mmCIF file of C-alpha atoms in Angstrom:
data_model
loop_
_atom_site.group_PDB
_atom_site.id
_atom_site.type_symbol
_atom_site.label_atom_id
_atom_site.label_comp_id
_atom_site.label_asym_id
_atom_site.label_seq_id
_atom_site.Cartn_x
_atom_site.Cartn_y
_atom_site.Cartn_z
ATOM 1 C CA SER A 1 84.434 120.756 90.727
ATOM 2 C CA GLN A 2 84.300 117.134 91.765
ATOM 3 C CA GLN A 3 84.737 115.379 95.061
ATOM 4 C CA GLY A 4 88.386 114.665 95.770
ATOM 5 C CA GLU A 5 90.344 117.302 93.918
ATOM 6 C CA GLU A 6 94.085 117.360 94.327
ATOM 7 C CA ASP A 7 96.365 120.316 94.016
ATOM 8 C CA PRO A 8 98.756 121.131 92.626
ATOM 9 C CA GLN A 9 98.086 119.309 89.396
ATOM 10 C CA ALA A 10 101.815 118.942 88.834
ATOM 11 C CA LEU A 11 104.841 119.308 91.073
ATOM 12 C CA SER A 12 108.517 119.106 90.268
ATOM 13 C CA ILE A 13 111.116 118.959 93.036
ATOM 14 C CA GLN A 14 114.719 117.949 93.605
ATOM 15 C CA GLU A 15 115.610 114.666 95.230
ATOM 16 C CA GLY A 16 115.821 115.058 98.993
ATOM 17 C CA GLU A 17 113.199 117.796 99.153
ATOM 18 C CA ASN A 18 109.748 117.329 100.672
ATOM 19 C CA ALA A 19 106.625 117.168 98.535
ATOM 20 C CA THR A 20 103.199 118.237 99.730
ATOM 21 C CA MET A 21 99.976 117.493 97.920
ATOM 22 C CA ASN A 22 96.504 118.547 98.938
ATOM 23 C CA CYS A 23 93.082 117.058 98.449
ATOM 24 C CA SER A 24 89.757 118.798 98.924
ATOM 25 C CA TYR A 25 86.354 117.156 98.963
ATOM 26 C CA LYS A 26 82.757 118.263 99.237
ATOM 27 C CA THR A 27 80.682 115.879 101.325
ATOM 28 C CA SER A 28 81.258 114.240 104.695
ATOM 29 C CA ILE A 29 83.266 111.045 104.455
ATOM 30 C CA ASN A 30 83.898 107.738 106.198
ATOM 31 C CA ASN A 31 87.541 107.688 105.240
ATOM 32 C CA LEU A 32 90.046 109.095 102.791
ATOM 33 C CA GLN A 33 92.732 107.113 101.026
ATOM 34 C CA TRP A 34 95.826 108.070 99.083
ATOM 35 C CA TYR A 35 97.072 106.037 96.140
ATOM 36 C CA ARG A 36 100.128 106.208 93.916
ATOM 37 C CA GLN A 37 100.166 105.326 90.250
ATOM 38 C CA ASN A 38 103.180 104.939 88.064
ATOM 39 C CA SER A 39 103.432 103.351 84.678
ATOM 40 C CA GLY A 40 105.378 100.376 85.900
ATOM 41 C CA ARG A 41 103.346 99.252 88.872
ATOM 42 C CA GLY A 42 99.787 100.447 88.432
ATOM 43 C CA LEU A 43 97.801 101.805 91.368
ATOM 44 C CA VAL A 44 99.132 101.142 94.831
ATOM 45 C CA HIS A 45 97.450 101.967 98.115
ATOM 46 C CA LEU A 46 99.551 104.236 100.344
ATOM 47 C CA ILE A 47 97.553 105.131 103.410
ATOM 48 C CA LEU A 48 93.983 105.235 104.742
ATOM 49 C CA ILE A 49 92.830 107.793 107.273
ATOM 50 C CA ARG A 50 89.431 107.545 108.923
ATOM 51 C CA SER A 51 87.179 110.501 109.545
ATOM 52 C CA ASN A 52 87.884 110.425 113.297
ATOM 53 C CA GLU A 53 91.661 110.566 112.769
ATOM 54 C CA ARG A 54 93.672 113.720 112.226
ATOM 55 C CA GLU A 55 97.099 112.432 111.260
ATOM 56 C CA LYS A 56 98.767 109.211 110.183
ATOM 57 C CA HIS A 57 102.305 108.253 109.358
ATOM 58 C CA SER A 58 103.741 105.493 107.255
ATOM 59 C CA GLY A 59 107.475 105.559 106.657
ATOM 60 C CA ARG A 60 108.251 108.790 104.790
ATOM 61 C CA LEU A 61 104.571 109.547 104.331
ATOM 62 C CA ARG A 62 102.487 111.779 106.549
ATOM 63 C CA VAL A 63 98.798 112.343 105.958
ATOM 64 C CA THR A 64 96.613 114.872 107.711
ATOM 65 C CA LEU A 65 92.865 115.200 107.620
ATOM 66 C CA ASP A 66 90.851 118.286 108.508
ATOM 67 C CA THR A 67 87.174 117.378 108.331
ATOM 68 C CA SER A 68 86.098 120.921 109.191
ATOM 69 C CA LYS A 69 87.848 122.179 106.053
ATOM 70 C CA LYS A 70 87.104 119.008 104.097
ATOM 71 C CA SER A 71 90.722 118.676 103.119
ATOM 72 C CA SER A 72 93.673 116.337 103.440
ATOM 73 C CA SER A 73 97.344 116.655 102.714
ATOM 74 C CA LEU A 74 99.988 114.102 101.821
ATOM 75 C CA LEU A 75 103.575 114.906 102.714
ATOM 76 C CA ILE A 76 106.435 112.865 101.303
ATOM 77 C CA THR A 77 109.672 113.619 103.112
ATOM 78 C CA ALA A 78 113.184 113.227 101.700
ATOM 79 C CA SER A 79 111.836 112.461 98.245
ATOM 80 C CA ARG A 80 113.531 110.024 95.897
ATOM 81 C CA ALA A 81 113.472 109.663 92.127
ATOM 82 C CA ALA A 82 111.396 106.504 92.654
ATOM 83 C CA ASP A 83 108.625 108.653 94.163
ATOM 84 C CA THR A 84 107.952 110.051 90.684
ATOM 85 C CA ALA A 85 104.323 109.125 90.028
ATOM 86 C CA SER A 86 100.775 110.435 90.087
ATOM 87 C CA TYR A 87 99.124 110.625 93.481
ATOM 88 C CA PHE A 88 95.379 110.365 93.957
ATOM 89 C CA CYS A 89 93.108 110.819 96.906
ATOM 90 C CA ALA A 90 89.916 108.791 97.125
ATOM 91 C CA THR A 91 86.958 109.490 99.358
ATOM 92 C CA ASP A 92 83.890 107.497 100.235
ATOM 93 C CA PRO A 93 80.945 109.741 101.054
ATOM 94 C CA SER A 94 79.371 108.719 104.347
ATOM 95 C CA SER A 95 75.975 108.336 102.748
ATOM 96 C CA GLY A 96 75.569 104.606 103.137
ATOM 97 C CA THR A 97 77.563 103.767 100.055
ATOM 98 C CA TYR A 98 81.212 102.913 99.643
ATOM 99 C CA LYS A 99 81.409 104.305 96.154
ATOM 100 C CA TYR A 100 84.879 105.789 96.064
ATOM 101 C CA ILE A 101 85.460 109.062 94.296
ATOM 102 C CA PHE A 102 88.973 109.636 92.982
ATOM 103 C CA GLY A 103 90.431 113.004 92.178
ATOM 104 C CA THR A 104 92.326 113.853 89.010
ATOM 105 C CA GLY A 105 95.653 113.483 90.771
ATOM 106 C CA THR A 106 98.899 115.317 91.346
ATOM 107 C CA ARG A 107 101.751 114.424 88.992
ATOM 108 C CA LEU A 108 104.961 114.468 91.009
ATOM 109 C CA LYS A 109 108.337 114.516 89.350
ATOM 110 C CA VAL A 110 111.425 114.078 91.523
ATOM 111 C CA LEU A 111 114.610 115.129 89.791
ATOM 112 C CA ALA A 112 117.818 113.294 90.630
ATOM 113 C CA GLY B 1 99.329 85.370 97.657
ATOM 114 C CA ALA B 2 98.135 86.293 94.184
ATOM 115 C CA GLY B 3 96.937 89.805 93.573
ATOM 116 C CA VAL B 4 94.036 91.033 91.478
ATOM 117 C CA SER B 5 94.291 89.857 87.907
ATOM 118 C CA GLN B 6 92.541 91.183 84.831
ATOM 119 C CA SER B 7 92.200 89.882 81.317
ATOM 120 C CA PRO B 8 92.827 90.655 78.613
ATOM 121 C CA SER B 9 95.591 93.172 79.275
ATOM 122 C CA ASN B 10 94.915 94.821 75.937
ATOM 123 C CA LYS B 11 91.858 94.729 73.694
ATOM 124 C CA VAL B 12 91.431 96.372 70.324
ATOM 125 C CA THR B 13 87.939 96.205 68.918
ATOM 126 C CA GLU B 14 85.932 97.741 66.143
ATOM 127 C CA LYS B 15 83.231 100.253 66.874
ATOM 128 C CA GLY B 16 79.906 98.520 67.378
ATOM 129 C CA LYS B 17 81.320 95.234 68.690
ATOM 130 C CA ASP B 18 80.707 93.915 72.200
ATOM 131 C CA VAL B 19 83.594 93.329 74.602
ATOM 132 C CA GLU B 20 83.877 91.446 77.865
ATOM 133 C CA LEU B 21 86.513 92.264 80.465
ATOM 134 C CA ARG B 22 87.344 89.924 83.300
ATOM 135 C CA CYS B 23 88.527 90.501 86.849
ATOM 136 C CA ASP B 24 89.751 87.904 89.345
ATOM 137 C CA PRO B 25 89.823 89.474 92.808
ATOM 138 C CA ILE B 26 91.958 88.439 95.742
ATOM 139 C CA SER B 27 90.479 85.371 97.396
ATOM 140 C CA GLY B 28 88.386 86.293 100.420
ATOM 141 C CA HIS B 29 87.771 89.877 99.350
ATOM 142 C CA THR B 30 84.067 90.590 99.511
ATOM 143 C CA ALA B 31 84.109 93.992 97.792
ATOM 144 C CA LEU B 32 84.937 94.459 94.113
ATOM 145 C CA TYR B 33 85.098 97.705 92.157
ATOM 146 C CA TRP B 34 85.309 98.659 88.505
ATOM 147 C CA TYR B 35 86.764 101.994 87.383
ATOM 148 C CA ARG B 36 87.524 103.625 84.066
ATOM 149 C CA GLN B 37 90.574 105.823 83.512
ATOM 150 C CA ARG B 38 90.927 107.895 80.384
ATOM 151 C CA LEU B 39 94.387 109.030 79.328
ATOM 152 C CA GLY B 40 95.812 111.575 81.763
ATOM 153 C CA GLN B 41 92.668 111.554 83.889
ATOM 154 C CA GLY B 42 91.659 110.286 87.287
ATOM 155 C CA LEU B 43 89.604 107.193 87.989
ATOM 156 C CA GLU B 44 85.902 107.212 87.205
ATOM 157 C CA PHE B 45 83.794 104.931 89.391
ATOM 158 C CA LEU B 46 81.617 102.519 87.421
ATOM 159 C CA ILE B 47 80.175 99.876 89.742
ATOM 160 C CA TYR B 48 80.875 98.043 92.972
ATOM 161 C CA PHE B 49 79.809 94.724 94.449
ATOM 162 C CA GLN B 50 79.718 93.875 98.141
ATOM 163 C CA GLY B 51 79.047 90.266 99.049
ATOM 164 C CA ASN B 52 75.566 89.211 98.048
ATOM 165 C CA SER B 53 74.102 92.711 98.229
ATOM 166 C CA ALA B 54 72.717 94.405 95.146
ATOM 167 C CA PRO B 55 75.569 96.136 93.315
ATOM 168 C CA ASP B 56 75.873 99.915 93.213
ATOM 169 C CA LYS B 57 75.572 100.590 89.478
ATOM 170 C CA SER B 58 75.278 104.340 89.777
ATOM 171 C CA GLY B 59 78.522 105.019 87.923
ATOM 172 C CA LEU B 60 77.742 103.089 84.757
ATOM 173 C CA PRO B 61 77.720 105.717 81.980
ATOM 174 C CA SER B 62 75.031 104.138 79.814
ATOM 175 C CA ASP B 63 72.893 101.032 79.444
ATOM 176 C CA ARG B 64 75.536 99.637 77.106
ATOM 177 C CA PHE B 65 77.594 98.892 80.203
ATOM 178 C CA SER B 66 76.805 96.011 82.532
ATOM 179 C CA ALA B 67 78.682 93.933 85.054
ATOM 180 C CA GLU B 68 78.189 90.698 86.895
ATOM 181 C CA ARG B 69 79.884 88.974 89.750
ATOM 182 C CA THR B 70 79.580 85.335 90.669
ATOM 183 C CA GLY B 71 79.367 85.125 94.443
ATOM 184 C CA GLU B 72 82.548 86.615 95.842
ATOM 185 C CA SER B 73 84.756 85.649 92.931
ATOM 186 C CA VAL B 74 85.164 86.556 89.293
ATOM 187 C CA SER B 75 83.524 89.610 87.788
ATOM 188 C CA THR B 76 82.942 90.518 84.164
ATOM 189 C CA LEU B 77 82.317 93.969 82.748
ATOM 190 C CA THR B 78 80.526 93.940 79.416
ATOM 191 C CA ILE B 79 80.347 96.845 77.017
ATOM 192 C CA GLN B 80 77.880 96.423 74.185
ATOM 193 C CA ARG B 81 78.051 98.242 70.855
ATOM 194 C CA THR B 82 81.357 99.877 71.749
ATOM 195 C CA GLN B 83 81.972 103.499 70.830
ATOM 196 C CA GLN B 84 85.266 105.333 70.399
ATOM 197 C CA GLU B 85 84.687 107.245 73.627
ATOM 198 C CA ASP B 86 84.784 103.906 75.472
ATOM 199 C CA SER B 87 88.531 103.752 74.800
ATOM 200 C CA ALA B 88 90.245 103.819 78.189
ATOM 201 C CA VAL B 89 91.941 101.639 80.766
ATOM 202 C CA TYR B 90 89.422 99.664 82.811
ATOM 203 C CA LEU B 91 90.637 98.950 86.314
ATOM 204 C CA CYS B 92 89.313 96.445 88.784
ATOM 205 C CA ALA B 93 89.997 96.517 92.504
ATOM 206 C CA SER B 94 89.031 94.343 95.426
ATOM 207 C CA SER B 95 89.053 94.917 99.151
ATOM 208 C CA LEU B 96 88.517 92.811 102.224
ATOM 209 C CA ALA B 97 85.230 94.607 102.833
ATOM 210 C CA GLU B 98 83.673 97.985 102.265
ATOM 211 C CA GLY B 99 85.757 100.837 103.595
ATOM 212 C CA TYR B 100 89.072 99.013 103.450
ATOM 213 C CA GLU B 101 92.051 99.635 101.225
ATOM 214 C CA GLN B 102 91.625 98.581 97.642
ATOM 215 C CA TYR B 103 94.017 96.379 95.730
ATOM 216 C CA PHE B 104 94.088 97.146 92.036
ATOM 217 C CA GLY B 105 94.663 94.921 89.078
ATOM 218 C CA PRO B 106 96.910 95.960 86.188
ATOM 219 C CA GLY B 107 93.942 97.032 84.079
ATOM 220 C CA THR B 108 92.647 96.284 80.606
ATOM 221 C CA ARG B 109 93.511 98.834 77.961
ATOM 222 C CA LEU B 110 90.556 99.031 75.570
ATOM 223 C CA THR B 111 90.949 100.690 72.200
ATOM 224 C CA VAL B 112 87.900 101.115 69.997
ATOM 225 C CA THR B 113 88.755 101.820 66.368
#
């Protein structure tokens, strides 16, 4: 499996519910980023969390990072139909390069 | 200000032809990345440039692929002798520096017939 794998691959929830997506990676990292992609707006950066941080918030988004487990989670609270998109995590291995590795993404569908 | 722009937005080419894709990053961004995204897949790293340093070309899938960047501005990705498996969306992103958030362009959809 590759660096930066998200699970689940697909998630369908009702509007107003919370959505949780997970990302696992293999090597040590400098930081981990979450991106959203929908057909209308392309790829948009959501949040960046550095390896020395454990949790970050941005509006309805909450990201956690557990470097001991090499995993991160993205929580979207009170989901809206507009949150329907694919969500990707991206990691940059702390090996002297900033070559970002993206996972295959979680496809989130929020039903109105 | 203006975001990352890419041209063309769509390109249809015949197998065996060369294509050139262009990326205009956000002014002042020293890092520039190229990715490939096949239908329904994640992003595949191709190459990145940081300032005047030698680019990291480790993601280029074959010697048919090459990229250049002029200083800290425009970049071009060239694919020679295109093959059908090159069909994908090619995305460019720039960031203020290494390790910062990336701003993506809308992509170039390449179709090789």
